[in-house]
Short mmCIF file of C-alpha atoms and ligand atoms in Angstrom, two decimals:
data_model
loop_
_atom_site.label_atom_id
_atom_site.label_comp_id
_atom_site.label_asym_id
_atom_site.label_seq_id
_atom_site.Cartn_x
_atom_site.Cartn_y
_atom_site.Cartn_z
CA UNK A 1 -0.29 0.02 -0.04
CA UNK A 2 1.56 2.96 -0.48
CA UNK A 3 -0.39 7.21 0.57
CA UNK A 4 -2.03 6.95 -2.97
CA UNK A 5 -4.05 4.32 -1.84
CA UNK A 6 -5.54 7.17 0.37
CA UNK A 7 -7.21 9.47 -2.11
CA UNK A 8 -10.68 8.73 -2.83
CA UNK A 9 -12.15 8.41 -6.38
CA UNK A 10 -15.09 10.86 -6.83
CA UNK A 11 -17.80 10.25 -4.72
CA UNK A 12 -20.76 8.93 -5.96
CA UNK A 13 -23.05 10.52 -2.63
CA UNK A 14 -23.63 14.19 -1.70
CA UNK A 15 -24.70 15.48 1.75
CA UNK A 16 -25.79 18.76 2.81
CA UNK A 17 -24.64 18.37 6.19
CA UNK A 18 -24.91 16.47 9.37
CA UNK A 19 -22.80 15.98 12.55
CA UNK A 20 -20.37 12.72 14.02
CA UNK A 21 -19.18 12.19 17.02
CA UNK A 22 -16.03 9.94 18.15
CA UNK A 23 -14.26 9.57 21.33
CA UNK A 24 -11.17 7.87 21.13
CA UNK A 25 -8.72 6.82 23.83
CA UNK A 26 -4.48 7.89 24.03
CA UNK A 27 -1.82 5.23 24.35
CA UNK A 28 0.95 4.61 26.05
CA UNK A 29 4.23 3.31 23.65
CA UNK A 30 5.98 -0.01 24.82
CA UNK A 31 8.49 0.71 22.51
CA UNK A 32 9.39 4.27 21.44
CA UNK A 33 8.57 6.36 18.52
CA UNK A 34 11.43 8.99 18.24
CA UNK A 35 12.71 10.62 15.44
CA UNK A 36 10.52 10.48 12.30
CA UNK A 37 11.55 11.47 8.26
CA UNK A 38 9.29 14.05 5.95
CA UNK A 39 5.64 13.73 6.26
CA UNK A 40 5.24 11.87 9.59
CA UNK A 41 7.05 8.72 8.70
CA UNK A 42 8.35 7.60 11.87
CA UNK A 43 12.38 6.45 11.84
CA UNK A 44 11.28 3.47 13.45
CA UNK A 45 8.47 0.59 14.71
CA UNK A 46 6.89 1.32 17.72
CA UNK A 47 3.95 -0.86 19.66
CA UNK A 48 1.48 0.77 22.46
CA UNK A 49 -1.23 -0.22 24.31
CA UNK A 50 -4.26 1.34 23.87
CA UNK A 51 -5.73 2.95 27.14
CA UNK A 52 -9.26 3.55 28.46
CA UNK A 53 -9.88 5.75 30.81
CA UNK A 54 -7.96 9.04 29.10
CA UNK A 55 -9.81 9.90 25.84
CA UNK A 56 -10.50 12.89 23.58
CA UNK A 57 -14.18 12.97 22.61
CA UNK A 58 -15.19 15.36 19.35
CA UNK A 59 -18.20 16.55 17.61
CA UNK A 60 -17.89 17.19 14.17
CA UNK A 61 -20.47 19.41 12.35
CA UNK A 62 -20.35 19.85 8.86
CA UNK A 63 -22.14 22.26 6.58
CA UNK A 64 -21.80 22.15 2.59
CA UNK A 65 -20.63 25.87 1.49
CA UNK A 66 -22.33 27.35 -1.34
CA UNK A 67 -19.04 26.95 -3.91
CA UNK A 68 -15.59 24.96 -2.56
CA UNK A 69 -14.17 28.06 -0.64
CA UNK A 70 -9.94 28.79 -0.92
CA UNK A 71 -9.31 28.20 2.67
CA UNK A 72 -10.57 26.10 5.34
CA UNK A 73 -13.94 26.97 7.26
CA UNK A 74 -13.93 25.97 10.38
CA UNK A 75 -14.37 26.38 14.21
CA UNK A 76 -12.95 25.44 17.07
CA UNK A 77 -14.19 24.73 21.06
CA UNK A 78 -12.24 22.97 23.46
CA UNK A 79 -13.73 22.47 26.22
CA UNK A 80 -17.12 24.50 25.54
CA UNK A 81 -14.97 27.82 24.67
CA UNK A 82 -13.72 28.88 21.25
CA UNK A 83 -9.77 27.64 20.79
CA UNK A 84 -7.84 29.91 18.48
CA UNK A 85 -4.63 29.18 20.00
CA UNK A 86 -5.51 25.58 19.13
CA UNK A 87 -6.28 26.72 14.93
CA UNK A 88 -3.45 26.81 13.41
CA UNK A 89 -2.70 23.30 14.24
CA UNK A 90 -5.48 22.48 13.15
CA UNK A 91 -4.82 24.57 9.67
CA UNK A 92 -2.00 22.67 9.12
CA UNK A 93 -3.19 19.26 9.65
CA UNK A 94 -6.27 19.82 7.15
CA UNK A 95 -3.45 21.30 4.36
CA UNK A 96 -1.70 17.91 4.64
CA UNK A 97 -4.52 15.63 4.65
CA UNK A 98 -6.62 17.26 1.80
CA UNK A 99 -5.54 15.43 -1.09
CA UNK A 100 -6.83 12.72 0.92
CA UNK A 101 -9.95 13.81 1.70
CA UNK A 102 -11.22 16.58 -1.19
CA UNK A 103 -14.38 17.82 0.67
CA UNK A 104 -12.39 19.73 3.34
CA UNK A 105 -12.84 23.04 1.69
CA UNK A 106 -16.77 22.44 0.52
CA UNK A 107 -17.67 22.64 3.94
CA UNK A 108 -17.67 24.66 7.07
CA UNK A 109 -16.90 22.28 10.03
CA UNK A 110 -17.64 23.20 13.82
CA UNK A 111 -15.47 20.87 15.80
CA UNK A 112 -16.00 20.61 19.49
CA UNK A 113 -13.67 18.76 21.73
CA UNK A 114 -12.92 17.94 25.09
CA UNK A 115 -10.80 15.37 27.21
CA UNK A 116 -11.69 13.02 29.93
CA UNK A 117 -8.33 14.17 31.66
CA UNK A 118 -7.85 17.53 32.93
CA UNK A 119 -6.20 19.57 30.68
CA UNK A 120 -2.96 21.05 32.93
CA UNK A 121 -2.53 16.88 33.48
CA UNK A 122 0.59 17.66 31.40
CA UNK A 123 -0.95 14.25 29.61
CA UNK A 124 -0.51 15.15 25.86
CA UNK A 125 -3.82 14.70 24.33
CA UNK A 126 -2.40 14.82 20.44
CA UNK A 127 -2.64 11.66 20.40
CA UNK A 128 -5.96 11.14 21.79
CA UNK A 129 -7.37 14.33 19.57
CA UNK A 130 -6.25 13.79 16.36
CA UNK A 131 -7.24 10.50 16.29
CA UNK A 132 -10.73 11.12 17.18
CA UNK A 133 -10.51 14.03 14.29
CA UNK A 134 -9.20 11.40 11.88
CA UNK A 135 -11.71 9.44 12.64
CA UNK A 136 -14.95 11.92 12.61
CA UNK A 137 -13.40 13.15 9.07
CA UNK A 138 -13.52 9.47 7.98
CA UNK A 139 -17.17 9.33 9.21
CA UNK A 140 -17.93 12.37 6.93
CA UNK A 141 -16.07 10.66 4.66
CA UNK A 142 -17.95 7.32 4.76
CA UNK A 143 -21.45 9.16 4.69
CA UNK A 144 -20.18 10.64 0.81
CA UNK A 145 -19.15 6.94 -0.12
CA UNK A 146 -21.15 4.65 1.92
CA UNK A 147 -19.17 1.79 0.21
CA UNK A 148 -16.14 1.88 2.47
CA UNK A 149 -15.50 -1.20 4.53
CA UNK A 150 -14.60 -1.08 8.40
CA UNK A 151 -11.27 -2.52 7.60
CA UNK A 152 -10.46 0.66 5.30
CA UNK A 153 -12.32 2.88 7.45
CA UNK A 154 -9.83 2.04 10.16
CA UNK A 155 -6.43 1.76 7.77
CA UNK A 156 -7.58 5.09 6.65
CA UNK A 157 -8.41 6.84 9.81
CA UNK A 158 -5.07 5.94 11.45
CA UNK A 159 -3.30 7.40 8.69
CA UNK A 160 -4.95 10.61 8.54
CA UNK A 161 -4.15 10.92 12.71
CA UNK A 162 -0.34 9.67 12.14
CA UNK A 163 -0.17 12.75 9.56
CA UNK A 164 -1.91 15.17 12.62
CA UNK A 165 0.35 13.39 15.33
CA UNK A 166 2.56 10.22 14.85
CA UNK A 167 1.45 8.59 17.80
CA UNK A 168 -2.17 9.17 17.16
CA UNK A 169 -2.40 6.78 14.00
CA UNK A 170 -2.37 4.10 17.21
CA UNK A 171 -4.90 5.64 19.19
CA UNK A 172 -7.98 4.01 16.77
CA UNK A 173 -8.10 0.50 17.59
CA UNK A 174 -7.29 -1.74 20.79
CA UNK A 175 -5.83 -3.43 22.47
CA UNK A 176 -1.77 -4.01 21.48
CA UNK A 177 -1.12 -1.42 18.55
CA UNK A 178 2.18 -1.31 16.42
CA UNK A 179 2.81 1.40 13.86
CA UNK A 180 6.06 1.29 11.38
CA UNK A 181 7.68 -1.28 9.10
CA UNK A 182 9.26 -4.40 10.64
CA UNK A 183 9.88 -7.07 8.83
CA UNK A 184 8.80 -9.70 10.87
CA UNK A 185 5.38 -8.13 10.81
CA UNK A 186 2.89 -9.16 8.33
CA UNK A 187 0.92 -6.24 7.11
CA UNK A 188 2.84 -3.38 9.30
CA UNK A 189 3.19 0.45 7.44
CA UNK A 190 4.85 3.12 8.29
CA UNK A 191 1.81 4.89 6.90
CA UNK A 192 -0.66 3.66 9.45
CA UNK A 193 -1.18 0.92 12.63
CA UNK A 194 -2.57 -2.14 12.93
CA UNK A 195 -3.63 -4.45 15.89
CA UNK A 196 -0.61 -6.32 17.02
CA UNK A 197 -0.75 -9.76 14.73
CA UNK A 198 0.71 -12.16 16.95
CA UNK A 199 -0.21 -14.17 20.44
CA UNK A 200 -0.55 -12.16 22.90
CA UNK A 201 -0.57 -13.89 26.68
CA UNK A 202 -3.89 -13.77 28.96
CA UNK A 203 -1.56 -12.11 31.82
CA UNK A 204 -0.87 -8.86 29.17
CA UNK A 205 -4.79 -8.62 28.74
CA UNK A 206 -6.53 -5.56 31.51
CA UNK A 207 -2.68 -4.42 32.17
CA UNK A 208 -2.99 -1.13 34.19
CA UNK A 209 -1.54 2.03 33.91
CA UNK A 210 -1.39 4.21 36.73
CA UNK A 211 -0.03 7.52 35.40
CA UNK A 212 1.26 9.74 38.28
CA UNK A 213 1.16 13.47 37.36
CA UNK A 214 4.95 14.18 38.51
CA UNK A 215 4.95 17.61 36.27
CA UNK A 216 1.60 19.17 35.39
CA UNK A 217 2.88 22.06 33.08
CA UNK A 218 3.69 22.50 29.33
CA UNK A 219 5.70 20.24 27.40
CA UNK A 220 9.31 21.38 27.85
CA UNK A 221 10.53 20.53 24.31
CA UNK A 222 7.73 20.43 22.01
CA UNK A 223 7.62 16.55 20.11
CA UNK A 224 8.56 18.22 16.88
CA UNK A 225 11.55 19.86 18.88
CA UNK A 226 12.33 16.82 20.37
CA UNK A 227 12.21 14.43 17.45
CA UNK A 228 14.33 16.64 14.97
CA UNK A 229 16.82 16.16 17.96
CA UNK A 230 17.20 12.65 15.94
CA UNK A 231 18.94 14.18 12.92
CA UNK A 232 22.58 14.30 13.20
CA UNK A 233 22.00 12.36 16.85
CA UNK A 234 25.21 10.44 17.70
CA UNK A 235 23.26 7.89 18.54
CA UNK A 236 20.53 7.25 16.53
CA UNK A 237 21.67 4.45 14.09
CA UNK A 238 22.32 2.44 17.15
CA UNK A 239 18.71 3.65 18.13
CA UNK A 240 16.50 2.74 15.38
CA UNK A 241 18.40 -0.44 15.15
CA UNK A 242 17.47 -1.10 19.27
CA UNK A 243 13.92 -0.57 18.17
CA UNK A 244 13.49 -3.33 15.65
CA UNK A 245 14.95 -5.44 17.84
CA UNK A 246 12.86 -4.99 20.65
CA UNK A 247 9.95 -5.54 18.63
CA UNK A 248 11.43 -8.88 18.18
CA UNK A 249 11.89 -9.69 20.73
CA UNK A 250 8.44 -8.44 22.56
CA UNK A 251 6.93 -11.56 19.68
CA UNK A 252 8.34 -14.03 22.19
CA UNK A 253 7.70 -12.49 25.11
CA UNK A 254 4.17 -11.41 24.88
CA UNK A 255 3.54 -14.89 23.05
CA UNK A 256 5.53 -16.92 26.52
CA UNK A 257 3.79 -14.20 28.64
CA UNK A 258 7.72 -13.75 29.82
CA UNK A 259 7.17 -10.54 32.42
CA UNK A 260 10.25 -10.54 33.29
CA UNK A 261 11.81 -10.16 30.05
CA UNK A 262 8.85 -7.55 29.29
CA UNK A 263 9.85 -5.37 32.29
CA UNK A 264 13.47 -5.16 30.70
CA UNK A 265 12.20 -3.96 27.20
CA UNK A 266 10.10 -1.43 28.68
CA UNK A 267 11.22 0.56 31.02
CA UNK A 268 14.89 -0.22 29.02
CA UNK A 269 13.05 1.83 26.16
CA UNK A 270 11.63 4.30 28.35
CA UNK A 271 15.33 5.39 29.60
CA UNK A 272 16.75 5.06 25.56
CA UNK A 273 14.20 7.46 25.18
CA UNK A 274 15.70 9.91 28.03
CA UNK A 275 18.60 9.02 27.01
CA UNK A 276 18.47 9.72 23.57
CA UNK A 277 17.15 13.73 25.05
CA UNK A 278 19.82 13.90 27.29
CA UNK A 279 22.54 13.50 24.52
CA UNK A 280 21.04 15.18 21.81
CA UNK A 281 22.31 19.07 21.31
CA UNK A 282 20.62 20.67 22.62
CA UNK A 283 20.47 18.79 25.31
CA UNK A 284 17.06 18.15 27.44
CA UNK A 285 16.67 16.18 31.10
CA UNK A 286 12.75 16.26 31.26
CA UNK A 287 12.46 13.89 34.51
CA UNK A 288 12.23 15.76 37.41
CA UNK A 289 13.64 14.65 41.21
CA UNK A 290 10.74 12.55 41.95
CA UNK A 291 10.52 10.95 38.73
CA UNK A 292 13.74 9.42 39.85
CA UNK A 293 12.38 8.70 43.43
CA UNK A 294 9.37 7.03 41.74
CA UNK A 295 12.00 5.43 39.61
CA UNK A 296 13.88 3.63 42.58
CA UNK A 297 10.54 3.10 44.90
CA UNK A 298 9.11 0.85 41.52
CA UNK A 299 12.48 -1.31 41.95
CA UNK A 300 12.53 -1.44 45.48
CA UNK A 301 9.39 -2.56 45.84
CA UNK A 302 9.00 -5.03 42.97
CA UNK A 303 12.27 -6.38 44.58
CA UNK A 304 10.75 -7.11 48.00
CA UNK A 305 7.16 -8.75 46.28
CA UNK A 306 8.17 -10.02 43.54
CA UNK A 307 5.71 -8.34 41.59
CA UNK A 308 6.05 -7.32 38.23
CA UNK A 309 5.15 -3.63 38.44
CA UNK A 310 7.32 -1.75 35.81
CA UNK A 311 7.27 1.91 34.92
CA UNK A 312 7.31 3.56 31.52
CA UNK A 313 7.81 7.66 30.65
CA UNK A 314 6.82 9.53 27.91
CA UNK A 315 9.03 12.51 26.51
CA UNK A 316 8.10 14.23 29.86
CA UNK A 317 8.83 13.98 33.97
CA UNK A 318 5.37 11.72 34.44
CA UNK A 319 5.73 7.88 35.29
CA UNK A 320 3.51 5.49 34.00
CA UNK A 321 3.02 2.54 35.99
CA UNK A 322 1.86 -0.48 34.49
CA UNK A 323 0.67 -3.95 36.32
CA UNK A 324 -0.99 -6.85 35.29
CA UNK A 325 -4.34 -7.73 36.57
CA UNK A 326 -3.63 -10.69 38.98
CA UNK A 327 -1.40 -7.97 41.27
CA UNK A 328 -3.52 -5.54 40.67
CA UNK A 329 -4.59 -5.12 45.01
CA UNK A 330 -0.73 -5.62 46.24
CA UNK A 331 0.42 -2.40 43.60
CA UNK A 332 -1.86 -0.55 43.67
CA UNK A 333 -2.27 0.08 47.64
CA UNK A 334 1.93 0.27 47.24
CA UNK A 335 1.06 3.12 44.71
CA UNK A 336 -1.11 5.01 46.93
CA UNK A 337 1.38 4.14 49.52
CA UNK A 338 4.64 5.23 48.62
CA UNK A 339 4.35 6.77 44.97
CA UNK A 340 1.36 9.35 45.32
CA UNK A 341 3.29 11.71 47.35
CA UNK A 342 5.69 12.16 44.70
CA UNK A 343 2.99 13.54 42.33
CA UNK A 344 1.92 17.23 41.90
CA UNK A 345 -1.22 17.72 44.22
CA UNK A 346 -1.19 13.85 44.57
CA UNK A 347 -3.05 13.31 41.45
CA UNK A 348 -3.08 10.16 39.40
CA UNK A 349 -5.02 8.75 37.32
CA UNK A 350 -5.84 5.08 37.42
CA UNK A 351 -5.97 3.89 33.48
CA UNK A 352 -5.83 0.46 31.68
CA UNK A 353 -5.67 -1.33 28.37
CA UNK A 354 -8.56 -0.51 26.91
CA UNK A 355 -9.80 -1.55 22.75
CA UNK A 356 -10.23 1.31 20.56
CA UNK A 357 -12.16 4.31 19.40
CA UNK A 358 -16.11 4.02 19.87
CA UNK A 359 -18.89 5.91 17.74
CA UNK A 360 -21.08 7.91 19.88
C1 DP6 B 1 7.67 10.07 23.49
O1 DP6 B 1 3.53 11.36 18.42
O2 DP6 B 1 3.38 13.58 20.04
O3 DP6 B 1 5.22 9.87 23.24
O4 DP6 B 1 4.27 13.28 15.32
O5 DP6 B 1 5.90 15.23 16.27
O6 DP6 B 1 3.12 14.24 17.02
P1 DP6 B 1 4.40 14.29 16.32
O7 DP6 B 1 4.91 13.45 17.77
P2 DP6 B 1 4.11 12.85 18.95
O8 DP6 B 1 5.42 12.01 19.55
C2 DP6 B 1 5.68 10.76 20.61
C3 DP6 B 1 6.47 10.54 21.26
C4 DP6 B 1 6.69 9.26 22.74
C5 DP6 B 1 6.53 8.24 22.03
C6 DP6 B 1 5.47 7.31 21.58
O9 DP6 B 1 4.22 7.63 21.85
O10 DP6 B 1 5.59 6.89 21.12
#
């Protein structure tokens, strides 16, 4: 499949207007996407757990214009309020995807969006937000071409979401999602994410992710700046190779249910992501002292309790604490007793692996 597969033939139906709505979840990468080429092509493959509680709901109302506009015509509301400062991001997104959705300048859109998590939680909403918008736009396209089937619908929604924000392409389906060409994963693509096609041991079903909000501030480094740091990075080639190897190994780990090796790969990926940021130019330290405190506590508790709690990090200071369903009581007690003190205003979000976006 190439990107031209997503350019539609002329639509056979027309529609004066309507309203569509989707709720799309966030996701947490186990093998990280860090580094990209032109047109949102990832420098290495990645894999994630789709989340459940952290999500964006978007309502898209569309009204046919008298004639095709020169510019994109839309209003944007975030949590009920008009949001001018989000508009440039939407314009950039629409510009990138216009070729694949030629109806974009024929309608006026009202985009109403809200997140399930607090705005100032330091949790990026670009993955769930772009996934929800991509899905809404696909629902519009489906009204113009009812022949689109479920598989293509999800594939193109993922393809569009990727053009909005790379990791968003992993937020369409659940529960384990892979994105980026990998030689051993049939059907894998740089253009869109797929449902992980291999066996997953039941121990990974219902995995928990408690997100500890260590720093609720704005991101210190935007993802665009962050990904660009991987150009001319002294360790980038080795890092990209390592991501491929980790994905190969995860196939065995997922099949066998090998939690010990899972932990090594996942924590190693999180620390490598931060190591890449510490060794780029300019360099950044995105962890906070409390991030390290939490990591130390997790390691100590894991050893003492013989549980399989582990952590992963995004490009920030917050910590995602991952653990299996059968250990949830003891681990959650530990989180409340020993980790919550390191969170800003003691805030955390209880999330778990989820099954993908829902049409409302
Ligand atoms: C560290 O998807 O936010 O979360 O494509 O520039 O929008 P853009 O980047 P983005 O990068 C996410 C990076 C990460 C790792 C991951 O989710 O794989």
